[in-house]
Amino acid sequence: MYRHENDSTKPLSDGYKEQTVYEIPQKKRRSKWITVGLPLGLLVVAAGVVGVLFGLKVIKTGGSSSGSSSGSGSSGSSPNSHQNQDLNNLSYFATSTNGYHQPIYPSMTNTAQFGSPTFAASAAVHWPEDDFNPGQPSLTNLRSHPRLIAPKYKWDALTDLISKNAYLKTWNDIIMANATVFRDSAPVVHVFDGGASGSGILDPARETKNRIKHFAYAYRMTGDSAWIDRTYRELDNAMNWGDNREDPWNTAHFLDLAELTAAFAIGYDWLYDAWTDEQRTTIRTAIVNYGLRYGLTSYTDAAATYSWWHNVNGNWNCVSNGGMILGSLAILEDDTTGTASQLLPLAVANAVANCADVPSTDGTGSETANYWEFAITGLSELTSSLITATGSDQGMLSANDGLKLTSLFRMYVTGMTSLFDYGDHGPNKFSTTGNALLFLGSAFNEPRFTLYQRDRYQAAEPWSMFWYDVTAEGAWWNDLPLDHVFEDATDRWASFRSSWTDINGMFLAFKAGALLNHQTHGDLDCGDFIVDALGQRFFGEHGSDDYLNTNYFSNETQTSERWTLYRKMTEGQNVIAINGQNQLVSAQPTIRHDSSATAQGASTIFSVPSDSSAFVVADLTSAYGSNVQRGVRFLPGRRQVLVQDELTDVTDAAQWRAQTNATISIDTDGRTATLTLEGKKLVAQILSPEGVQFTDLPSTRTDNAPGLAPGLKDMDNLGARVLAIDIPAGTAGTTTVQVLLNPQWDDFTDFKTPPSVPLAQWSLTSHNS
């Protein structure tokens, strides 16, 4: 499930190395939990730079908040560490990263630096005022080069700001180290993954884009012409890919074309004055002939076969329009063909109407937590470029109120180990990150978003150097509620936790949204839940299956071949399966919920109040065609989790299923199971009904599950297990299944057996016994 592909004894990201040579189709056969939290291409692990390439300096400060729940110290942190500066004068807050690359914060009660999030108007260190004042912004009155994301006034100020800001200094060092590794590597190899219309050349395109960003950044920071030569070598390589000289960037998988167009736009714009006239003409011609002309055709020719993404509110729209917008802005006044000037207003209007709608009304991404990164990165790149090039976002940021909330989605969907990574996780990410929070923090005047993202290991990449507002001060967690329920009907889900700064605390997430309209990236997973505790993910998600499976993305209908794959079907989720059958795709669950509204204060040391709790109850009847209710909750104090199901008049046999990487040991009575993962333990107890027992099953389909469609193949789940309870075929009445989850904390043994309370009577105080 989420173990390292080549060594089933390794957890997520332990010993993981950057893949620079494409081994098709191996990259598609990675489990989701391998890639989540560690995008390929973002981290380059190489001699001489290990330990600084995580986006945070790997530092140990003596005590850390990572140990406050488990008593295990900085469990999982990197062995490469050195002393931080005085803890009373922190220049960066997160002092190391754990094995999942989550930030570790020092345990300290001195909260002088951890005030409320703010952009300090009187900050001594700040960006200068923008010198571009177009009057009436338009798509034809553009700033001089460079104009994409990083205008000249920011480049001019950057060296000085780096010397005065620890975050910028650290990121700059990492970017330069990564650029050096890329420089010394051979140009990116052109490889089709599943043919032109499969996954195309998306990985090579995105790696090329990532390299061009780094090379161009390195030149502008050093003035060393060797970076010009290396940039052109990479661009020339991509101009000569493949045998199809008419369509070398692959319109059949338009994302490939869009990412390469964006890569060339960045190189053209950031290095505009460094290119020779001949080089500039060559690059511009490639942008037009291989990229923009196909984008224009997609808008003007009804017969175009690659325009379906125009009406999609997901990553395809944002990335595709993003490439067209960046390419057009880069060459607009130099393009004698007129292609850029015709395409730009069409792409902008379409992005405002569709890309801006990626977040639903509550901020949740329209696809999955991982696909949010692809979509919001594309949205931020194109919107930032419009602002810097034209002086206006051209309506992007005001098109959808959900954009103001989508950074909260990112914060709450991130657990103690990694994302609540339901559904597909997508292809390799390279420089696709959550760094849009830096851009959106400034765009919506929300310093909390900026402060949160600057501590992520992903932050060290070129966009961050220009999106980061150096006046941000305070602690992002200060006065931030531990719980949030996202209630848009398309994606209802809940996020509960015990702390924002203790990565060994507890995280409980639950999903009960609609199963349709997620652009064929979802699972049949109403009632799904995950649990993090003690720095481990005890119950989690499988994620993507092989994207090259026949008809993997064909449709979301009840009979879709997609739902015959184990990782996509109901049995592959942490849910109740009735007679092994799939949930109904027409499901429209409803929920009710409550929370003690506990918020963490300024200190990184947070003691949960003894009466603090949260719960959510979902009516899943529409998912099963039978009366099924599920509730999950923290017991008071947030040290224990209760999962409760009520099946009323369900006469078929059912099975309670939870996917895990842990080793499962079941007591002789069958009512207690101990899960062991990386030396940490969680004890699961059946409280009801009588007469049922836990079983330890392989994470594969049962005999009752839908048969695998012809030509499809389930991915190997690499030793993952299912903790299961078989619920016998019943009669009239309600069967209540209660499972209590008790992480084995080092500093807590006062586990309570909660009273049996019907879900209809759950309240914040119903389990205070």
PDB file of C-alpha atoms in Angstrom, residues 3 9 29 52 294 336 348 378 451 459 464 484 521 569 597 649 723:
ATOM      1  CA  ARG A   3       5.577   0.897   1.528  1.00  0.00           C
ATOM      2  CA  THR A   9      10.088  -3.253   5.021  1.00  0.00           C
ATOM      3  CA  ARG A  29       2.992   1.380 -10.284  1.00  0.00           C
ATOM      4  CA  VAL A  52      19.552  20.557   3.182  1.00  0.00           C
ATOM      5  CA  TYR A 294      -2.529  24.282 -30.840  1.00  0.00           C
ATOM      6  CA  THR A 336       4.781  38.383 -35.524  1.00  0.00           C
ATOM      7  CA  VAL A 348      -7.793  34.050 -19.612  1.00  0.00           C
ATOM      8  CA  GLY A 378      -1.331  25.962 -12.280  1.00  0.00           C
ATOM      9  CA  LEU A 451       3.488  31.291   7.705  1.00  0.00           C
ATOM     10  CA  ALA A 459       9.022  25.570   0.063  1.00  0.00           C
ATOM     11  CA  SER A 464       8.702  30.738  -3.288  1.00  0.00           C
ATOM     12  CA  HIS A 484     -12.857  21.823  10.668  1.00  0.00           C
ATOM     13  CA  HIS A 521     -10.169  10.537  -9.690  1.00  0.00           C
ATOM     14  CA  MET A 569     -13.851  -0.226  -5.232  1.00  0.00           C
ATOM     15  CA  ALA A 597     -13.976  24.374  19.143  1.00  0.00           C
ATOM     16  CA  ASP A 649     -32.581  -4.058   8.571  1.00  0.00           C
ATOM     17  CA  LEU A 723      -8.209  -5.360   9.882  1.00  0.00           C
TER      18      LEU A 723
END
